[in-house]
């Protein structure tokens, strides 16, 4: 709503996002132009007035970032308030979410989340509501987490419950064509070979059962698969199921520390059901993410070996190779 704000960090950068009096979304570095003090102290809330006032020396800014007043008894002749607006950051609204980028020219989000033939707009993300939030700090580098996300060689050992729900993962592969002999099983509908959820299951939950009605715009293939993933490197992936969605934000907080923030999004009528079981839905994903965190931390610890210079990728880890190529491209290395 108008004058609502939220403060958060991206790496070392303090950011404040707010809506001005007309409801226009704005983003700024949380830094006063006077001497750099934090400008907004609370994590979130709603401003009582139409100004952002620095808690240090009371410089005041309009909600569009323009400097309105200083606290000095006099200002130098060559001082012009117009020269000292808040430093802006790029913000975009997309599908009910707010995305912030420290780049002056951020990438297009709509195309960034597409993956293969899946279309995330088949899921009504903007009409869903947040039913549950959960977060965890992992003792690993963010790239270690993403590498783990992009392969399933670890799945049988690390995720026995997940392999029961998604049998193909029990074969240490993420997709049908990752198996050298996939053509020999091309006509089989067993989910161990064809992908998708186990027989009788229709969603990601401890019971394997959906918690609410199926989203109406999904294709038969999306329904039968039971899960679709959309990724926007380096910071977000969205897990889409037939009845709910899960967003995961990955935020590096140090060279060997990464925070994940997770939100479960539901249809309002799902949350209103008398038989709705939140733990059945959220407990399963939390288990899987805890297991991934422990695996990533184990990987990070081993990287400290003096003799270890680089690893080796196996054929099933082609998504890991794609991720590493992306990192090299982004960093020019």
mmCIF file of C-alpha atoms in Angstrom:
data_model
loop_
_atom_site.group_PDB
_atom_site.id
_atom_site.type_symbol
_atom_site.label_atom_id
_atom_site.label_comp_id
_atom_site.label_asym_id
_atom_site.label_seq_id
_atom_site.Cartn_x
_atom_site.Cartn_y
_atom_site.Cartn_z
ATOM 1 C CA UNK A 1 0.000 0.000 0.000
ATOM 2 C CA UNK A 2 1.057 3.636 -0.293
ATOM 3 C CA UNK A 3 3.949 4.586 2.065
ATOM 4 C CA UNK A 4 4.659 0.908 2.912
ATOM 5 C CA UNK A 5 8.356 0.014 3.006
ATOM 6 C CA UNK A 6 10.722 -2.900 3.508
ATOM 7 C CA UNK A 7 14.431 -2.867 4.308
ATOM 8 C CA UNK A 8 16.814 -5.708 3.445
ATOM 9 C CA UNK A 9 20.355 -6.485 2.334
ATOM 10 C CA UNK A 10 21.924 -7.731 -0.869
ATOM 11 C CA UNK A 11 25.442 -8.720 0.109
ATOM 12 C CA UNK A 12 26.887 -5.651 1.846
ATOM 13 C CA UNK A 13 24.274 -3.322 0.351
ATOM 14 C CA UNK A 14 21.434 -1.958 2.479
ATOM 15 C CA UNK A 15 18.314 -1.472 0.371
ATOM 16 C CA UNK A 16 14.923 0.066 1.093
ATOM 17 C CA UNK A 17 11.927 -0.541 -1.176
ATOM 18 C CA UNK A 18 8.748 1.504 -0.765
ATOM 19 C CA UNK A 19 5.637 2.738 -2.473
ATOM 20 C CA UNK A 20 5.241 6.474 -2.721
ATOM 21 C CA UNK A 21 2.025 8.334 -2.019
ATOM 22 C CA UNK A 22 0.661 7.352 -5.436
ATOM 23 C CA UNK A 23 1.527 3.691 -4.968
ATOM 24 C CA UNK A 24 4.514 3.804 -7.362
ATOM 25 C CA UNK A 25 7.225 1.289 -6.437
ATOM 26 C CA UNK A 26 10.609 2.818 -5.599
ATOM 27 C CA UNK A 27 13.945 1.377 -4.558
ATOM 28 C CA UNK A 28 16.903 3.150 -2.962
ATOM 29 C CA UNK A 29 20.209 2.479 -1.302
ATOM 30 C CA UNK A 30 19.463 2.849 2.409
ATOM 31 C CA UNK A 31 22.024 5.614 2.775
ATOM 32 C CA UNK A 32 21.595 9.310 3.521
ATOM 33 C CA UNK A 33 23.328 11.649 1.071
ATOM 34 C CA UNK A 34 24.615 13.806 3.941
ATOM 35 C CA UNK A 35 27.267 11.549 5.489
ATOM 36 C CA UNK A 36 26.025 8.093 4.576
ATOM 37 C CA UNK A 37 24.028 7.088 7.659
ATOM 38 C CA UNK A 38 21.408 4.367 7.484
ATOM 39 C CA UNK A 39 18.225 6.156 6.524
ATOM 40 C CA UNK A 40 15.514 3.623 7.319
ATOM 41 C CA UNK A 41 15.992 1.596 10.538
ATOM 42 C CA UNK A 42 12.889 -0.665 10.903
ATOM 43 C CA UNK A 43 12.773 -3.843 8.798
ATOM 44 C CA UNK A 44 9.319 -3.015 7.448
ATOM 45 C CA UNK A 45 6.252 -0.916 8.143
ATOM 46 C CA UNK A 46 4.292 2.045 6.876
ATOM 47 C CA UNK A 47 5.496 5.623 7.022
ATOM 48 C CA UNK A 48 3.232 7.952 8.975
ATOM 49 C CA UNK A 49 4.065 10.917 6.764
ATOM 50 C CA UNK A 50 5.242 11.707 3.268
ATOM 51 C CA UNK A 51 8.943 11.966 4.075
ATOM 52 C CA UNK A 52 11.900 9.702 4.789
ATOM 53 C CA UNK A 53 13.827 11.376 7.614
ATOM 54 C CA UNK A 54 17.404 10.397 8.458
ATOM 55 C CA UNK A 55 17.628 9.323 12.123
ATOM 56 C CA UNK A 56 21.135 10.823 12.422
ATOM 57 C CA UNK A 57 20.921 14.476 11.272
ATOM 58 C CA UNK A 58 17.298 14.657 10.094
ATOM 59 C CA UNK A 59 17.813 15.270 6.413
ATOM 60 C CA UNK A 60 14.404 14.705 4.823
ATOM 61 C CA UNK A 61 13.559 13.101 1.503
ATOM 62 C CA UNK A 62 10.349 12.891 -0.487
ATOM 63 C CA UNK A 63 9.208 9.352 -1.321
ATOM 64 C CA UNK A 64 10.492 9.765 -4.874
ATOM 65 C CA UNK A 65 13.984 10.161 -3.359
ATOM 66 C CA UNK A 66 14.383 13.930 -3.799
ATOM 67 C CA UNK A 67 16.033 15.827 -0.949
ATOM 68 C CA UNK A 68 13.472 18.193 0.597
ATOM 69 C CA UNK A 69 15.245 19.697 3.604
ATOM 70 C CA UNK A 70 18.439 19.637 5.634
ATOM 71 C CA UNK A 71 18.777 20.408 9.341
ATOM 72 C CA UNK A 72 21.424 23.094 8.921
ATOM 73 C CA UNK A 73 20.684 26.679 9.966
ATOM 74 C CA UNK A 74 22.145 27.817 6.681
ATOM 75 C CA UNK A 75 23.251 26.199 3.440
ATOM 76 C CA UNK A 76 26.274 27.088 1.337
ATOM 77 C CA UNK A 77 25.587 29.272 -1.731
ATOM 78 C CA UNK A 78 26.722 26.502 -4.074
ATOM 79 C CA UNK A 79 24.580 23.833 -2.348
ATOM 80 C CA UNK A 80 21.600 22.668 -4.403
ATOM 81 C CA UNK A 81 19.198 20.103 -2.928
ATOM 82 C CA UNK A 82 18.494 18.816 -6.428
ATOM 83 C CA UNK A 83 22.046 17.489 -6.550
ATOM 84 C CA UNK A 84 21.538 15.150 -3.591
ATOM 85 C CA UNK A 85 18.656 12.729 -4.170
ATOM 86 C CA UNK A 86 18.780 9.230 -2.726
ATOM 87 C CA UNK A 87 20.745 6.727 -4.799
ATOM 88 C CA UNK A 88 18.181 4.671 -6.739
ATOM 89 C CA UNK A 89 18.234 0.915 -7.348
ATOM 90 C CA UNK A 90 16.367 -0.885 -10.109
ATOM 91 C CA UNK A 91 13.103 -2.523 -9.037
ATOM 92 C CA UNK A 92 10.639 -4.574 -11.058
ATOM 93 C CA UNK A 93 7.239 -6.003 -10.233
ATOM 94 C CA UNK A 94 6.611 -9.374 -11.818
ATOM 95 C CA UNK A 95 3.831 -11.889 -11.223
ATOM 96 C CA UNK A 96 3.064 -10.521 -7.747
ATOM 97 C CA UNK A 97 6.713 -10.393 -6.650
ATOM 98 C CA UNK A 98 9.157 -7.533 -6.292
ATOM 99 C CA UNK A 99 12.654 -7.992 -7.694
ATOM 100 C CA UNK A 100 15.635 -5.757 -6.985
ATOM 101 C CA UNK A 101 18.833 -5.537 -9.004
ATOM 102 C CA UNK A 102 22.011 -3.595 -8.297
ATOM 103 C CA UNK A 103 22.672 -3.399 -12.041
ATOM 104 C CA UNK A 104 21.766 -0.179 -13.832
ATOM 105 C CA UNK A 105 20.284 -2.250 -16.656
ATOM 106 C CA UNK A 106 18.898 -5.454 -15.100
ATOM 107 C CA UNK A 107 17.875 -8.489 -17.175
ATOM 108 C CA UNK A 108 14.299 -9.033 -18.251
ATOM 109 C CA UNK A 109 12.539 -11.200 -15.683
ATOM 110 C CA UNK A 110 9.794 -12.502 -17.967
ATOM 111 C CA UNK A 111 12.265 -14.279 -20.232
ATOM 112 C CA UNK A 112 14.642 -15.122 -17.405
ATOM 113 C CA UNK A 113 12.264 -17.614 -15.809
ATOM 114 C CA UNK A 114 11.381 -19.558 -18.944
ATOM 115 C CA UNK A 115 12.760 -23.089 -19.151
ATOM 116 C CA UNK A 116 12.263 -25.364 -22.114
ATOM 117 C CA UNK A 117 8.649 -25.819 -23.159
ATOM 118 C CA UNK A 118 7.298 -25.023 -19.680
ATOM 119 C CA UNK A 119 5.585 -21.695 -19.171
ATOM 120 C CA UNK A 120 5.411 -20.276 -15.695
ATOM 121 C CA UNK A 121 2.421 -18.141 -16.668
ATOM 122 C CA UNK A 122 0.356 -21.351 -16.572
ATOM 123 C CA UNK A 123 0.545 -20.931 -12.785
ATOM 124 C CA UNK A 124 -1.537 -18.020 -11.347
ATOM 125 C CA UNK A 125 1.283 -16.745 -9.143
ATOM 126 C CA UNK A 126 -0.011 -13.197 -8.693
ATOM 127 C CA UNK A 127 -3.367 -14.378 -7.327
ATOM 128 C CA UNK A 128 -1.843 -16.667 -4.683
ATOM 129 C CA UNK A 129 -1.223 -15.799 -1.043
ATOM 130 C CA UNK A 130 1.712 -16.593 1.236
ATOM 131 C CA UNK A 131 0.712 -19.393 3.589
ATOM 132 C CA UNK A 132 4.061 -20.175 5.188
ATOM 133 C CA UNK A 133 7.617 -18.796 5.398
ATOM 134 C CA UNK A 134 10.822 -20.530 6.413
ATOM 135 C CA UNK A 135 14.507 -19.728 6.238
ATOM 136 C CA UNK A 136 17.896 -21.245 6.910
ATOM 137 C CA UNK A 137 21.524 -20.156 6.927
ATOM 138 C CA UNK A 138 23.836 -22.701 5.285
ATOM 139 C CA UNK A 139 27.572 -22.818 5.904
ATOM 140 C CA UNK A 140 28.550 -23.031 2.256
ATOM 141 C CA UNK A 141 29.329 -20.839 -0.711
ATOM 142 C CA UNK A 142 26.300 -20.001 -2.839
ATOM 143 C CA UNK A 143 27.794 -21.747 -5.888
ATOM 144 C CA UNK A 144 28.134 -24.987 -3.921
ATOM 145 C CA UNK A 145 24.397 -24.839 -3.210
ATOM 146 C CA UNK A 146 23.525 -24.242 -6.876
ATOM 147 C CA UNK A 147 25.766 -27.085 -8.031
ATOM 148 C CA UNK A 148 23.949 -29.415 -5.636
ATOM 149 C CA UNK A 149 20.613 -28.146 -6.980
ATOM 150 C CA UNK A 150 21.641 -28.988 -10.535
ATOM 151 C CA UNK A 151 22.402 -32.702 -10.199
ATOM 152 C CA UNK A 152 20.833 -35.838 -8.827
ATOM 153 C CA UNK A 153 23.842 -38.119 -8.442
ATOM 154 C CA UNK A 154 23.448 -37.400 -4.731
ATOM 155 C CA UNK A 155 19.711 -38.106 -4.572
ATOM 156 C CA UNK A 156 19.536 -41.787 -3.494
ATOM 157 C CA UNK A 157 22.008 -41.291 -0.659
ATOM 158 C CA UNK A 158 20.885 -37.836 0.499
ATOM 159 C CA UNK A 159 17.153 -37.840 -0.372
ATOM 160 C CA UNK A 160 15.575 -41.280 0.154
ATOM 161 C CA UNK A 161 12.131 -39.738 0.774
ATOM 162 C CA UNK A 162 12.368 -37.630 -2.369
ATOM 163 C CA UNK A 163 13.419 -40.636 -4.437
ATOM 164 C CA UNK A 164 10.344 -42.473 -3.216
ATOM 165 C CA UNK A 165 8.117 -39.625 -4.413
ATOM 166 C CA UNK A 166 10.051 -39.034 -7.671
ATOM 167 C CA UNK A 167 11.346 -42.512 -8.610
ATOM 168 C CA UNK A 168 13.555 -41.390 -11.498
ATOM 169 C CA UNK A 169 15.738 -39.538 -8.970
ATOM 170 C CA UNK A 170 16.505 -42.896 -7.404
ATOM 171 C CA UNK A 171 18.411 -43.728 -10.595
ATOM 172 C CA UNK A 172 20.709 -40.740 -9.916
ATOM 173 C CA UNK A 173 19.390 -38.784 -12.893
ATOM 174 C CA UNK A 174 17.236 -35.672 -13.236
ATOM 175 C CA UNK A 175 15.616 -36.415 -16.580
ATOM 176 C CA UNK A 176 14.656 -39.291 -18.850
ATOM 177 C CA UNK A 177 17.409 -38.710 -21.412
ATOM 178 C CA UNK A 178 20.163 -38.555 -18.828
ATOM 179 C CA UNK A 179 20.256 -42.349 -18.835
ATOM 180 C CA UNK A 180 22.514 -43.906 -21.522
ATOM 181 C CA UNK A 181 19.860 -46.546 -22.240
ATOM 182 C CA UNK A 182 16.863 -44.197 -22.240
ATOM 183 C CA UNK A 183 15.692 -45.317 -25.698
ATOM 184 C CA UNK A 184 15.303 -48.873 -24.450
ATOM 185 C CA UNK A 185 12.715 -47.627 -21.933
ATOM 186 C CA UNK A 186 11.079 -44.940 -24.070
ATOM 187 C CA UNK A 187 7.738 -46.763 -24.209
ATOM 188 C CA UNK A 188 7.514 -47.502 -20.499
ATOM 189 C CA UNK A 189 5.166 -45.439 -18.339
ATOM 190 C CA UNK A 190 6.779 -46.493 -15.080
ATOM 191 C CA UNK A 191 7.787 -43.172 -13.404
ATOM 192 C CA UNK A 192 11.164 -44.738 -12.635
ATOM 193 C CA UNK A 193 11.860 -44.454 -16.373
ATOM 194 C CA UNK A 194 9.289 -41.955 -17.629
ATOM 195 C CA UNK A 195 9.689 -39.370 -14.853
ATOM 196 C CA UNK A 196 6.940 -37.803 -12.792
ATOM 197 C CA UNK A 197 5.655 -38.690 -9.352
ATOM 198 C CA UNK A 198 5.117 -42.192 -8.001
ATOM 199 C CA UNK A 199 1.877 -43.986 -8.814
ATOM 200 C CA UNK A 200 -0.997 -42.542 -6.796
ATOM 201 C CA UNK A 201 0.806 -39.282 -5.982
ATOM 202 C CA UNK A 202 -0.107 -35.952 -7.551
ATOM 203 C CA UNK A 203 1.872 -33.294 -5.675
ATOM 204 C CA UNK A 204 4.939 -32.557 -3.559
ATOM 205 C CA UNK A 205 3.889 -33.386 0.005
ATOM 206 C CA UNK A 206 4.645 -35.962 2.663
ATOM 207 C CA UNK A 207 1.528 -37.884 1.664
ATOM 208 C CA UNK A 208 2.003 -37.285 -2.057
ATOM 209 C CA UNK A 209 -1.501 -35.840 -2.209
ATOM 210 C CA UNK A 210 -2.554 -32.377 -3.390
ATOM 211 C CA UNK A 211 -3.709 -29.975 -0.708
ATOM 212 C CA UNK A 212 -6.176 -28.142 -2.944
ATOM 213 C CA UNK A 213 -7.679 -27.917 -6.430
ATOM 214 C CA UNK A 214 -5.462 -28.204 -9.498
ATOM 215 C CA UNK A 215 -4.582 -24.926 -11.179
ATOM 216 C CA UNK A 216 -6.930 -24.653 -14.188
ATOM 217 C CA UNK A 217 -4.438 -23.522 -16.865
ATOM 218 C CA UNK A 218 -1.948 -26.380 -16.503
ATOM 219 C CA UNK A 219 -1.345 -28.658 -19.467
ATOM 220 C CA UNK A 220 -1.802 -32.445 -19.165
ATOM 221 C CA UNK A 221 1.995 -32.834 -19.298
ATOM 222 C CA UNK A 222 2.493 -30.366 -16.437
ATOM 223 C CA UNK A 223 -0.128 -32.149 -14.356
ATOM 224 C CA UNK A 224 1.308 -35.608 -14.971
ATOM 225 C CA UNK A 225 4.833 -34.423 -14.201
ATOM 226 C CA UNK A 226 3.708 -33.026 -10.833
ATOM 227 C CA UNK A 227 6.596 -30.544 -10.581
ATOM 228 C CA UNK A 228 8.161 -27.856 -12.730
ATOM 229 C CA UNK A 229 11.108 -25.637 -11.872
ATOM 230 C CA UNK A 230 11.882 -22.140 -13.078
ATOM 231 C CA UNK A 231 15.256 -20.611 -12.297
ATOM 232 C CA UNK A 232 16.589 -17.067 -12.427
ATOM 233 C CA UNK A 233 20.288 -17.208 -11.629
ATOM 234 C CA UNK A 234 21.875 -16.375 -9.316
ATOM 235 C CA UNK A 235 19.202 -15.758 -6.715
ATOM 236 C CA UNK A 236 15.793 -17.395 -7.227
ATOM 237 C CA UNK A 237 14.108 -20.623 -8.161
ATOM 238 C CA UNK A 238 10.385 -21.317 -8.168
ATOM 239 C CA UNK A 239 8.976 -24.813 -7.697
ATOM 240 C CA UNK A 240 5.548 -25.186 -9.284
ATOM 241 C CA UNK A 241 3.173 -27.992 -8.382
ATOM 242 C CA UNK A 242 -0.383 -28.728 -9.431
ATOM 243 C CA UNK A 243 -1.898 -27.066 -6.338
ATOM 244 C CA UNK A 244 0.675 -24.630 -4.892
ATOM 245 C CA UNK A 245 3.983 -22.911 -5.575
ATOM 246 C CA UNK A 246 7.192 -22.489 -3.598
ATOM 247 C CA UNK A 247 9.645 -19.632 -4.094
ATOM 248 C CA UNK A 248 13.238 -19.937 -2.864
ATOM 249 C CA UNK A 249 15.553 -16.935 -2.611
ATOM 250 C CA UNK A 250 19.300 -17.604 -2.366
ATOM 251 C CA UNK A 251 21.293 -14.818 -0.717
ATOM 252 C CA UNK A 252 25.078 -15.024 -0.174
ATOM 253 C CA UNK A 253 26.027 -13.522 3.203
ATOM 254 C CA UNK A 254 29.740 -14.393 3.084
ATOM 255 C CA UNK A 255 32.297 -16.486 1.176
ATOM 256 C CA UNK A 256 31.131 -19.635 2.978
ATOM 257 C CA UNK A 257 27.644 -18.690 4.130
ATOM 258 C CA UNK A 258 24.381 -18.602 2.203
ATOM 259 C CA UNK A 259 20.877 -17.804 3.385
ATOM 260 C CA UNK A 260 17.751 -19.268 1.812
ATOM 261 C CA UNK A 261 14.306 -17.736 2.256
ATOM 262 C CA UNK A 262 11.316 -19.856 1.278
ATOM 263 C CA UNK A 263 7.654 -18.930 0.784
ATOM 264 C CA UNK A 264 4.786 -21.328 0.061
ATOM 265 C CA UNK A 265 2.052 -19.792 -2.109
ATOM 266 C CA UNK A 266 -1.501 -21.153 -2.079
ATOM 267 C CA UNK A 267 -4.893 -20.461 -3.541
ATOM 268 C CA UNK A 268 -7.003 -18.677 -0.876
ATOM 269 C CA UNK A 269 -9.630 -21.421 -1.035
ATOM 270 C CA UNK A 270 -6.967 -24.013 -0.268
ATOM 271 C CA UNK A 271 -5.981 -22.309 2.978
ATOM 272 C CA UNK A 272 -9.671 -22.032 3.913
ATOM 273 C CA UNK A 273 -10.301 -25.780 3.640
ATOM 274 C CA UNK A 274 -11.195 -27.484 6.918
ATOM 275 C CA UNK A 275 -8.974 -30.463 6.058
ATOM 276 C CA UNK A 276 -5.954 -28.399 4.973
ATOM 277 C CA UNK A 277 -2.734 -29.758 6.499
ATOM 278 C CA UNK A 278 0.097 -27.224 6.259
ATOM 279 C CA UNK A 279 2.677 -29.603 7.742
ATOM 280 C CA UNK A 280 1.960 -32.208 5.057
ATOM 281 C CA UNK A 281 2.979 -29.688 2.402
ATOM 282 C CA UNK A 282 5.749 -27.695 4.044
ATOM 283 C CA UNK A 283 7.302 -30.516 6.052
ATOM 284 C CA UNK A 284 8.327 -32.454 2.958
ATOM 285 C CA UNK A 285 10.101 -29.533 1.260
ATOM 286 C CA UNK A 286 11.791 -28.524 4.518
ATOM 287 C CA UNK A 287 13.134 -32.073 4.865
ATOM 288 C CA UNK A 288 14.545 -32.011 1.335
ATOM 289 C CA UNK A 289 16.075 -28.562 1.769
ATOM 290 C CA UNK A 290 17.620 -29.515 5.116
ATOM 291 C CA UNK A 291 19.183 -32.525 3.433
ATOM 292 C CA UNK A 292 20.490 -30.340 0.600
ATOM 293 C CA UNK A 293 21.919 -27.894 3.124
ATOM 294 C CA UNK A 294 23.768 -30.654 4.978
ATOM 295 C CA UNK A 295 25.128 -32.024 1.705
ATOM 296 C CA UNK A 296 26.280 -28.570 0.577
ATOM 297 C CA UNK A 297 27.971 -27.946 3.928
ATOM 298 C CA UNK A 298 29.710 -31.319 3.696
ATOM 299 C CA UNK A 299 30.916 -30.392 0.210
ATOM 300 C CA UNK A 300 32.155 -26.997 1.401
ATOM 301 C CA UNK A 301 34.188 -28.520 4.249
ATOM 302 C CA UNK A 302 35.947 -30.898 1.877
ATOM 303 C CA UNK A 303 36.981 -28.079 -0.440
ATOM 304 C CA UNK A 304 39.483 -26.902 2.195
ATOM 305 C CA UNK A 305 41.839 -29.798 1.442
ATOM 306 C CA UNK A 306 45.180 -28.291 0.445
ATOM 307 C CA UNK A 307 45.665 -30.712 -2.425
ATOM 308 C CA UNK A 308 42.202 -30.159 -3.899
ATOM 309 C CA UNK A 309 42.422 -27.813 -6.883
ATOM 310 C CA UNK A 310 39.471 -28.830 -9.023
ATOM 311 C CA UNK A 311 36.922 -31.569 -9.330
ATOM 312 C CA UNK A 312 35.640 -33.587 -12.270
ATOM 313 C CA UNK A 313 32.146 -33.707 -13.731
ATOM 314 C CA UNK A 314 30.398 -36.885 -14.823
ATOM 315 C CA UNK A 315 27.971 -37.083 -17.779
ATOM 316 C CA UNK A 316 24.898 -36.853 -15.521
ATOM 317 C CA UNK A 317 26.156 -33.487 -14.247
ATOM 318 C CA UNK A 318 25.586 -31.544 -17.464
ATOM 319 C CA UNK A 319 23.404 -28.992 -15.649
ATOM 320 C CA UNK A 320 26.305 -28.394 -13.252
ATOM 321 C CA UNK A 321 28.530 -27.765 -16.273
ATOM 322 C CA UNK A 322 25.960 -25.306 -17.653
ATOM 323 C CA UNK A 323 25.892 -23.495 -14.322
ATOM 324 C CA UNK A 324 29.688 -23.323 -14.157
ATOM 325 C CA UNK A 325 29.776 -21.987 -17.726
ATOM 326 C CA UNK A 326 27.254 -19.319 -16.677
ATOM 327 C CA UNK A 327 29.454 -18.301 -13.727
ATOM 328 C CA UNK A 328 32.513 -18.066 -15.997
ATOM 329 C CA UNK A 329 30.572 -15.957 -18.470
ATOM 330 C CA UNK A 330 29.279 -13.601 -15.773
ATOM 331 C CA UNK A 331 32.659 -13.186 -14.098
ATOM 332 C CA UNK A 332 34.786 -13.131 -17.259
ATOM 333 C CA UNK A 333 36.922 -15.975 -15.969
#
